[in-house]
CSV table of C-alpha atoms in Angstrom, one decimal:
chain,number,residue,atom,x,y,z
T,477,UNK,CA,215.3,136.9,-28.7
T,478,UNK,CA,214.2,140.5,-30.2
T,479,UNK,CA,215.3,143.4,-28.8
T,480,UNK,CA,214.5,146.8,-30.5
T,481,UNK,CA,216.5,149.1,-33.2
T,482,UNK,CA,218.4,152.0,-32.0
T,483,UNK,CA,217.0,155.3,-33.4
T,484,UNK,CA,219.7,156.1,-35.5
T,485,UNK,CA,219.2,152.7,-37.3
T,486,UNK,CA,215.4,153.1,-38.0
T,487,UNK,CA,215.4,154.5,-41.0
T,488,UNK,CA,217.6,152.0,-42.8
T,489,UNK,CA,214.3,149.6,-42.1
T,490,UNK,CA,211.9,152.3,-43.4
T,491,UNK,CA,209.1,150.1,-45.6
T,492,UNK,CA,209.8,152.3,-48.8
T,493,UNK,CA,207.4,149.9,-50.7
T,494,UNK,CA,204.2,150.7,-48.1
T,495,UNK,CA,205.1,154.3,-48.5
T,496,UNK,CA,205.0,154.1,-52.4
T,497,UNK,CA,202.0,152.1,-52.1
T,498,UNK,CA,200.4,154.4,-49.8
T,499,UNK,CA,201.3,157.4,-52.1
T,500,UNK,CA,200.0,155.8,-55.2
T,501,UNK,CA,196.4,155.3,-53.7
T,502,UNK,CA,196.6,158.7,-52.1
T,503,UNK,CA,197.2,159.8,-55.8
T,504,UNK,CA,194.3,158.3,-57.1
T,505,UNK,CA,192.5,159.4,-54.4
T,506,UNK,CA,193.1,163.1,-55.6
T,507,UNK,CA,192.6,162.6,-59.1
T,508,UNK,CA,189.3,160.5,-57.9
T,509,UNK,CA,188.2,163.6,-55.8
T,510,UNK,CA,189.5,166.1,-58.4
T,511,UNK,CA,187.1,164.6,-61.3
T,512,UNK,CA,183.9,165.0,-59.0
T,513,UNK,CA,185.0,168.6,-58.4
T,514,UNK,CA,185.1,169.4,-62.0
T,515,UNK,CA,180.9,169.0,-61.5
T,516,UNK,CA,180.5,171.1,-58.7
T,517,UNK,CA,182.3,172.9,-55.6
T,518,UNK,CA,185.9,172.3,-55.0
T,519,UNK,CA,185.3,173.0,-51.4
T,520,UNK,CA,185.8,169.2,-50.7
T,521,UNK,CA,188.6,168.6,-52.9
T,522,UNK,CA,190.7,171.8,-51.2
T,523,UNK,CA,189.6,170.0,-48.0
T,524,UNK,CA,190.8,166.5,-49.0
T,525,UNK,CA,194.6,168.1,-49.4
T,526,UNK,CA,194.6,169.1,-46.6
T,527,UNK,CA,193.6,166.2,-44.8
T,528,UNK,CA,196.4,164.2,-46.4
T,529,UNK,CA,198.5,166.6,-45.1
T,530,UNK,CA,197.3,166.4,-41.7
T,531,UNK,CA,197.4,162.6,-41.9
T,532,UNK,CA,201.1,162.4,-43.1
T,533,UNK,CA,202.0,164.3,-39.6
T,534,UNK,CA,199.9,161.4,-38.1
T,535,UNK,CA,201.7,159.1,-40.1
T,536,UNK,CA,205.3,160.5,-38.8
T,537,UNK,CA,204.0,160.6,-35.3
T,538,UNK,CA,203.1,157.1,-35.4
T,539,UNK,CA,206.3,156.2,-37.0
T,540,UNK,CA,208.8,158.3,-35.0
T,541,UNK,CA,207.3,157.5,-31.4
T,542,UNK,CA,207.9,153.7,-30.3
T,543,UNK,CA,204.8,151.9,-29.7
T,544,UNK,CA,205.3,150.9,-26.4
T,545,UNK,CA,204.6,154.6,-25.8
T,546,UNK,CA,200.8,154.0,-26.4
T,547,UNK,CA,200.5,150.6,-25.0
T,548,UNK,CA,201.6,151.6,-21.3
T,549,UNK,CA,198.8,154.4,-21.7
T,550,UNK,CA,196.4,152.2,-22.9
T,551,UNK,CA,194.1,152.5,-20.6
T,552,UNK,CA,193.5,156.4,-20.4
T,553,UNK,CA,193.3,155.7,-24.2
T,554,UNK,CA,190.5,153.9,-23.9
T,555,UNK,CA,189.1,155.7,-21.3
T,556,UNK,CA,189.8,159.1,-24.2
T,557,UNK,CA,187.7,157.0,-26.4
T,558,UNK,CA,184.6,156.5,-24.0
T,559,UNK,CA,184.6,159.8,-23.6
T,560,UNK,CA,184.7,161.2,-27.0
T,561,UNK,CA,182.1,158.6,-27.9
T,562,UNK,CA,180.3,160.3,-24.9
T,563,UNK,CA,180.5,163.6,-26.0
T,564,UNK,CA,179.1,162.7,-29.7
T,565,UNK,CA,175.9,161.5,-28.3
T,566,UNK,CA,175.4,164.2,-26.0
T,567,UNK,CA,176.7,167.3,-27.8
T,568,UNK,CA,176.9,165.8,-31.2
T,569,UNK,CA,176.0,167.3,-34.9
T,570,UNK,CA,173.3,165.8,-36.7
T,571,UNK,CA,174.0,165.7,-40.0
T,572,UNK,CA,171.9,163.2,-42.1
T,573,UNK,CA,170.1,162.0,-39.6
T,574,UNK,CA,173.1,160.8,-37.8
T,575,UNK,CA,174.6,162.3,-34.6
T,576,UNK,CA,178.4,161.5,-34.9
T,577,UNK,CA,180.0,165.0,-35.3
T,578,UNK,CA,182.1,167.3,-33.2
T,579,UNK,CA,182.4,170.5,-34.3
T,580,UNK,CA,186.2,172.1,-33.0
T,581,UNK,CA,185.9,175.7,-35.0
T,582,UNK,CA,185.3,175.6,-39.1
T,583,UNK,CA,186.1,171.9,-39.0
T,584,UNK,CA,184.2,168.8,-37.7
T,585,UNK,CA,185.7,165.8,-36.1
T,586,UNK,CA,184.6,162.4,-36.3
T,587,UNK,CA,185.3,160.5,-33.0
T,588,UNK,CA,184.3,156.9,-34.2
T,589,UNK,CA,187.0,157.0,-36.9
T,590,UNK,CA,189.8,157.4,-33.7
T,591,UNK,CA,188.0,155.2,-32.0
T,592,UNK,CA,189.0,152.2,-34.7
T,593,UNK,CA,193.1,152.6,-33.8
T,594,UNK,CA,192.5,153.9,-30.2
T,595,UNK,CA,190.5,150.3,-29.6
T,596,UNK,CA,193.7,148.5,-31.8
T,597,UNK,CA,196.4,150.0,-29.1
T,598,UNK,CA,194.4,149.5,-26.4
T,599,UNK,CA,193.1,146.0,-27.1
T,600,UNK,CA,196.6,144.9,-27.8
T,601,UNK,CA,197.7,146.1,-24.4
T,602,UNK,CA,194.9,144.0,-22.8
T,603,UNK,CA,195.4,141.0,-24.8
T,604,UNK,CA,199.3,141.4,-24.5
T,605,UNK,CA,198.9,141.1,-20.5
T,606,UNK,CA,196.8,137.7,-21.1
T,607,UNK,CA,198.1,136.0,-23.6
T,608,UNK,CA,199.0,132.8,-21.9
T,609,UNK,CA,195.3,133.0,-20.9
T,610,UNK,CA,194.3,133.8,-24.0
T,611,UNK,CA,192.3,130.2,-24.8
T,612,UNK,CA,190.5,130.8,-22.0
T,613,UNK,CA,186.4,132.0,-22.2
T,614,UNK,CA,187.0,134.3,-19.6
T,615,UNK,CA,189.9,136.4,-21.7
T,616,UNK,CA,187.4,135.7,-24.5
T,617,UNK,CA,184.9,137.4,-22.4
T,618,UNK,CA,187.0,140.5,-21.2
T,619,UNK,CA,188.2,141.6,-24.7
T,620,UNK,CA,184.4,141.3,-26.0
T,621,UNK,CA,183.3,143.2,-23.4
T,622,UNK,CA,186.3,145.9,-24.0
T,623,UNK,CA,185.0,146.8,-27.8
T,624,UNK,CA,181.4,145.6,-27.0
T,625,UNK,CA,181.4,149.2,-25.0
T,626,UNK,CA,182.4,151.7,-27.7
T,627,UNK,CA,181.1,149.3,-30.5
T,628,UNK,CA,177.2,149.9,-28.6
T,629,UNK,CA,178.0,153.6,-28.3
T,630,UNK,CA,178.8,154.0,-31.9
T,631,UNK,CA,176.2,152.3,-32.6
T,632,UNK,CA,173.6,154.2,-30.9
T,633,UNK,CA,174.9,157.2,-33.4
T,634,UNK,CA,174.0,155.1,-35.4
T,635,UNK,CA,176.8,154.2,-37.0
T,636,UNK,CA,176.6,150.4,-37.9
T,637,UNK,CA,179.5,150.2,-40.4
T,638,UNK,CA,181.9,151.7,-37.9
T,639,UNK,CA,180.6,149.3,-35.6
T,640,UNK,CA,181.3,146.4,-37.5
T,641,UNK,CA,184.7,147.9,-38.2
T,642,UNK,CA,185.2,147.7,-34.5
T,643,UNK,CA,184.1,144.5,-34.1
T,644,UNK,CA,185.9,143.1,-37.1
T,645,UNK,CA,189.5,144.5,-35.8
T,646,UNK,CA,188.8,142.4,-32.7
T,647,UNK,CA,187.8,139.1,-34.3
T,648,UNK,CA,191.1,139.0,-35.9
T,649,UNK,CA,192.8,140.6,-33.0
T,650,UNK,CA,191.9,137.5,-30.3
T,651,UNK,CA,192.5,134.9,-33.1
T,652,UNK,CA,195.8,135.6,-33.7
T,653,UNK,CA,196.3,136.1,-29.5
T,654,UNK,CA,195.1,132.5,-28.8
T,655,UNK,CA,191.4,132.4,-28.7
T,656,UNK,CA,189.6,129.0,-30.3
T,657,UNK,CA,187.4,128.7,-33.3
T,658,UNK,CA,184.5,127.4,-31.2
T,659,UNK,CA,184.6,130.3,-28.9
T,660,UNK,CA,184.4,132.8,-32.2
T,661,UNK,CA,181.9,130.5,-34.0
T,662,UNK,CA,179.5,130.5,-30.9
T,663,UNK,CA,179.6,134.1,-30.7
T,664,UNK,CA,178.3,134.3,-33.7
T,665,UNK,CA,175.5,132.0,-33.6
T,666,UNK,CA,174.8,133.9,-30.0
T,667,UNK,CA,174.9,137.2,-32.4
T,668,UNK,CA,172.9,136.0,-35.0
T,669,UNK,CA,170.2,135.0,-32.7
T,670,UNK,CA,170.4,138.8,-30.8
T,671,UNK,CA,170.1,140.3,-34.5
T,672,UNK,CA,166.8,138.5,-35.7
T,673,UNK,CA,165.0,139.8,-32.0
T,674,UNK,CA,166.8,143.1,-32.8
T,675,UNK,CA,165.4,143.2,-36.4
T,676,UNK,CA,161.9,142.6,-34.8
T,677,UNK,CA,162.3,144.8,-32.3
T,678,UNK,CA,162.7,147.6,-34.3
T,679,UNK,CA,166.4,148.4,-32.8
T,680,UNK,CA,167.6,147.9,-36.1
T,681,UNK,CA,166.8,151.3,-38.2
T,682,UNK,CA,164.2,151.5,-40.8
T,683,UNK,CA,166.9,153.0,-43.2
T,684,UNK,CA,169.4,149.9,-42.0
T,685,UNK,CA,166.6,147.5,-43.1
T,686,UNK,CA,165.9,149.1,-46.3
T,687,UNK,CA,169.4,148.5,-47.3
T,688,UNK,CA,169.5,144.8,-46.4
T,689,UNK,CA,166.5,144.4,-48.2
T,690,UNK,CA,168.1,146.6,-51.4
T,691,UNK,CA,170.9,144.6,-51.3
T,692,UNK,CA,168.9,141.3,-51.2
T,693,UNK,CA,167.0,142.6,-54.5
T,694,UNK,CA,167.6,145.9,-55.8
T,695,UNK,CA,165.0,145.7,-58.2
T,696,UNK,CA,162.6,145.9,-55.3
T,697,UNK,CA,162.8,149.1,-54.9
T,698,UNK,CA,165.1,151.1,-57.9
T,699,UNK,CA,164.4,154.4,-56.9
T,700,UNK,CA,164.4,154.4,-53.6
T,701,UNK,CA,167.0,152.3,-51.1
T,702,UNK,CA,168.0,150.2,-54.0
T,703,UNK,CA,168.8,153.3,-56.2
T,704,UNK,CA,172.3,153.5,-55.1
T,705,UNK,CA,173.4,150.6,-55.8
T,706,UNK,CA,171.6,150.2,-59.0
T,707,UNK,CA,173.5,153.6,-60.4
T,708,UNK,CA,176.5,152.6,-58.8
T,709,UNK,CA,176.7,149.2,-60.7
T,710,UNK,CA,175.6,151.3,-64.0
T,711,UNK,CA,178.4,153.3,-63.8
T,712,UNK,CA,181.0,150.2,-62.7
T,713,UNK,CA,179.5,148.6,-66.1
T,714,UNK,CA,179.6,151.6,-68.7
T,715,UNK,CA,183.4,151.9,-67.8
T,716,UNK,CA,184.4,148.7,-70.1
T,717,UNK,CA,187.6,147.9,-70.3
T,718,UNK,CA,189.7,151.4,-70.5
T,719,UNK,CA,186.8,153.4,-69.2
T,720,UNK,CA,185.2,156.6,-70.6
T,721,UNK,CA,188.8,158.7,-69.4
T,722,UNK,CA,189.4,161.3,-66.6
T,723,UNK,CA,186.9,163.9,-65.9
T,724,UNK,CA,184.5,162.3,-68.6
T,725,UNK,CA,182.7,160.0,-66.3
T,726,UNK,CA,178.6,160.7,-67.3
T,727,UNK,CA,177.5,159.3,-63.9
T,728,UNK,CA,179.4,161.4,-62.0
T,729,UNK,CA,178.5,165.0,-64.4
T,730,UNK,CA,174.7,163.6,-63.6
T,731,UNK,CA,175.2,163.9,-60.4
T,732,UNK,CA,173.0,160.4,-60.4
T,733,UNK,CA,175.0,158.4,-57.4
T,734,UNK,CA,174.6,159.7,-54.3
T,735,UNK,CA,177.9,159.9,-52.0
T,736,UNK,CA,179.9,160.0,-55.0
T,737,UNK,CA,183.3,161.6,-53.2
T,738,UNK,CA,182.6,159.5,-50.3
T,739,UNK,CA,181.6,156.0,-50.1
T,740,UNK,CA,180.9,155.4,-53.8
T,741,UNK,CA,183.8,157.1,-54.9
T,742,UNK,CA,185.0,153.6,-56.6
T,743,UNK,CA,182.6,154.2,-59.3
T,744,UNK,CA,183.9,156.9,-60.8
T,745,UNK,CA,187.3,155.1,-60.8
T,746,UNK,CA,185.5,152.2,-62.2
T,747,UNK,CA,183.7,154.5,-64.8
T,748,UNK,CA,186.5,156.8,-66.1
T,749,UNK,CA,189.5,154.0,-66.3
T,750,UNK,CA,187.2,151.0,-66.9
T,751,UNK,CA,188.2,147.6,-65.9
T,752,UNK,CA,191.8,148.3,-66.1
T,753,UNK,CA,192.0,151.3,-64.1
T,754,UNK,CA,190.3,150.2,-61.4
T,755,UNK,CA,191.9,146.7,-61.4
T,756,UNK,CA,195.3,148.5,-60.9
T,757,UNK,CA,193.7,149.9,-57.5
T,758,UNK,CA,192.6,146.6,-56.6
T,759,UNK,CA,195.9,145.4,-57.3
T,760,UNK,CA,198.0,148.1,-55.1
T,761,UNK,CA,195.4,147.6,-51.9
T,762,UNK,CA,196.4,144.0,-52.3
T,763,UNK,CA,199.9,144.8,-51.8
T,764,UNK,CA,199.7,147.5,-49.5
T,765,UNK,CA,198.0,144.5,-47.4
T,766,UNK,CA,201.0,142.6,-48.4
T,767,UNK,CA,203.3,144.9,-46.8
T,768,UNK,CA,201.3,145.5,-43.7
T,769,UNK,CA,200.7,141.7,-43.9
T,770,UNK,CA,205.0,140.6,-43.4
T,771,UNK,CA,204.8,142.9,-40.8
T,772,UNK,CA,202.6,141.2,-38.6
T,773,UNK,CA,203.9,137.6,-40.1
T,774,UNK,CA,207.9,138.6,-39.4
T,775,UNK,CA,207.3,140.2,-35.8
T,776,UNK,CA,208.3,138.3,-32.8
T,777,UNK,CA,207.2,140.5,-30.3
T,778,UNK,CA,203.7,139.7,-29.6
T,779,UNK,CA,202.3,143.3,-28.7
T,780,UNK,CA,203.7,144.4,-32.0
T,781,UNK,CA,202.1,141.6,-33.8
T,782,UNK,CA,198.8,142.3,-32.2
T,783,UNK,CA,198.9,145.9,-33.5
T,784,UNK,CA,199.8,144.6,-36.6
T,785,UNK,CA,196.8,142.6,-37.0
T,786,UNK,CA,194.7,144.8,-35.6
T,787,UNK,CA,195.6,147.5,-38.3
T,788,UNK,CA,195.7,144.5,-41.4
T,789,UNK,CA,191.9,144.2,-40.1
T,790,UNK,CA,191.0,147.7,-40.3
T,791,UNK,CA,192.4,148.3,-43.9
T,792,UNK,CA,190.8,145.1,-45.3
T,793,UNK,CA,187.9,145.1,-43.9
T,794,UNK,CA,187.4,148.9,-45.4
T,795,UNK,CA,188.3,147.6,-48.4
T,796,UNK,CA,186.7,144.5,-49.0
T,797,UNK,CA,183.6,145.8,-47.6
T,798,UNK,CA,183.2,149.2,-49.5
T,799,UNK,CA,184.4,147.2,-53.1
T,800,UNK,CA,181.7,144.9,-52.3
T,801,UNK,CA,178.7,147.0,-51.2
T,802,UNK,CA,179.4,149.4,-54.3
T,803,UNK,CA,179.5,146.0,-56.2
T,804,UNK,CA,176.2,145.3,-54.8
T,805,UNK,CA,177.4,141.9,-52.8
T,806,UNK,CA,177.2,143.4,-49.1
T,807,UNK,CA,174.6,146.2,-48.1
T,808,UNK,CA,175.7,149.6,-48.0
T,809,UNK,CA,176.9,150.3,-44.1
T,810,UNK,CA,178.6,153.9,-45.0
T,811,UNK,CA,182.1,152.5,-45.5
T,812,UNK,CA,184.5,154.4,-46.9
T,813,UNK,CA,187.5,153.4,-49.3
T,814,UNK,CA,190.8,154.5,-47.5
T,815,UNK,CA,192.5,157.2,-48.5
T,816,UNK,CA,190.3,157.1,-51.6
T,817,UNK,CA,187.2,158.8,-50.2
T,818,UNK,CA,186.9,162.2,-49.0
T,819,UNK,CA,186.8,161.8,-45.0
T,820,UNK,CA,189.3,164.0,-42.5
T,821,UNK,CA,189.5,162.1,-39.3
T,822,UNK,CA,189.1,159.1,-41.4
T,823,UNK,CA,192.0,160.3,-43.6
T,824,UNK,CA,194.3,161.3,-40.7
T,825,UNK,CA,193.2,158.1,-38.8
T,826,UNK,CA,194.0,155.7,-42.0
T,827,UNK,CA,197.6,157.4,-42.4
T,828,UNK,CA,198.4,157.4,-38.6
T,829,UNK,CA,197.9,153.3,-38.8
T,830,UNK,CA,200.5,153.0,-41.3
T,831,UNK,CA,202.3,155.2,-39.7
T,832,UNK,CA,201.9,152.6,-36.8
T,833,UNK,CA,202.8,149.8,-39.0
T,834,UNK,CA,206.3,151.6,-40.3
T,835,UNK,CA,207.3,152.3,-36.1
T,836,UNK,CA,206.7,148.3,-35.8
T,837,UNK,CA,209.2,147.8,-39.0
T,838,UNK,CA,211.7,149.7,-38.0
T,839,UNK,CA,212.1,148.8,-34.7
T,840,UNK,CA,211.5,145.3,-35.0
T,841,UNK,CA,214.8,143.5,-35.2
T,842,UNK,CA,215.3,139.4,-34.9
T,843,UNK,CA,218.8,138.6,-33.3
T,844,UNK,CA,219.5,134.8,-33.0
T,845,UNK,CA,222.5,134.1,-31.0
């Protein structure tokens, strides 16, 4: 039987370790961010504080209001997110060639990073409600179809690492809630199949091409789509063991990778503290997903644990992925590193699912009788 924690008692079953964990990466996501402003405007930098700021009241909002709260408004949730989505690709910014800003006065808003834990709670609520019918390819079906919708909008941006990201979160999501290998494995071969016509029929971007083909051999082309990932992997390697030391890092005074404060910002880690350094971030990230990890393993109550997984897919996939396209072993899909790269709605978005995380810990409480 579970039955949730009075309010009084939730902070005694605060997850101090996530929060130091949390803090730590934030730090080195300052000093990260702090370095690259040492070459050039500290506009970003200024910015980035205050985003953390922002995203800490996200996190105690999360934290302080049960979850059960967002799951019986699911669906206007969801229907939040359709809209936002919406409004991008008809009164969007293009910035980049990419339409997938809101401006709301001096600051822009980034609908397709809410969309990632607006799809986690909603999802959850939908899978929650079918879980006994959760085997079945009709459930299957329904919760493909329910991020197959916001996934295609922000893809049409485009967007196609956030629409992974999307996609990704609900994998994990229906395998924990009951769904079978075979239906996941013949999705994918149906995807795969979709993906070679879309290649050919020129749905997939030029620019989205160019980077599967850079990442395939960067050689091919070293100063154009391969260029990134060339300096990036310069930079990783001229770090050595301790690195070249904070603000120091020649890459990053060269201004030579683009992106450097935002989806590359690993190499300057890699560059200034070497092998060691940036193995120590590697090494917190694994425990943060440790922590967020015996959440979703010590939960009984399935909704929770749904949210839980949902939220241990968003953070790894950002990681793994961004680690590996700056290493050059997946093509660069504009991920960022979380709370590492400078990003506000991602920022506020990333802190606001741990945030999530600690409401599930401290109400979550087994009683056996």
């Amino acid at each position: 039987m579970v039955a949730s924690v009075p309010y009084r008692r939730t902070a005694k079953r605060v997850d101090w370790y996530l929060i130091l964990a949390a803090l730590i990466v934030c730090a080195c996501g300052v000093l990260a961010l702090y370095s690259v402003a040492e070459t050039g405007t500290t506009a970003n930098f200024k910015k980035h504080l205050m985003w953390l700021v922002a995203g800490g009241v996200g996190a105690a909002i999360f934290a302080f209001v049960n979850p059960e709260f967002w799951i019986r408004r699911s669906l206007w949730l969801y229907l939040f997110n359709l809209a936002m989505l919406a409004a991008v690709l008809v009164a969007g910014q293009d910035a980049g060639g990419a339409q997938r800003w809101i401006d709301i006065g001096p600051f822009q808003f980034q609908p397709s990073e809410l969309s990632k834990l607006l799809l986690i709670i909603s999802l959850a609520a939908l899978l929650t409600k079918r879980l006994e019918s959760a085997s079945t390819t009709k459930t299957f079906l329904l919760s493909f179809i329910h991020v197959a919708v916001p996934a295609a909008m922000v893809f049409k941006q485009p967007d196609l690492g956030t629409a992974l990201v999307l996609i990704g979160i609900w994998i994990g999501m229906v395998l924990v809630a009951g769904a079978t290998l075979r239906h996941v494995v013949t999705w994918v071969v149906v995807v795969s199949v979709l993906f070679v016509f879309a290649w050919e029929a020129g749905v997939i971007k030029d620019y989205q091409k160019s980077r599967v083909v850079a990442f395939l051999d960067p050689a091919a082309d070293p100063q154009g789509a391969g260029y990134q990932v060339s300096q990036g992997r310069m930079a990783i390697g001229s770090g050595g063991l301790l690195g070249k030391g904070f603000g120091h890092g020649i890459q990053k005074e060269g201004r030579w990778i683009p992106a450097q404060h935002t989806d590359f910002v690993y190499t300057v880690i890699a560059e200034e503290g070497g092998f060691v350094g940036s193995s120590m971030l590697v090494l917190i990230f694994a425990f943060l997903l440790y922590r967020i990890w015996r959440v979703l393993a010590d939960t009984a109550n399935p909704t929770y644990r749904l949210l839980a997984v949902g939220v241990f897919c968003l953070w790894s996939y950002h990681i793994v992925v961004n680690l590996a396209m700056v290493l050059g072993l997946f093509p660069v899909v504009g991920v960022p590193l979380p709370l590492i790269s400078y990003g506000g709605t991602a920022t506020i978005v990333t802190l606001s699912s741990l945030g999530l995380i600690l409401g599930i810990r401290a109400r979550e409480e087994k009683i056996v009788f």
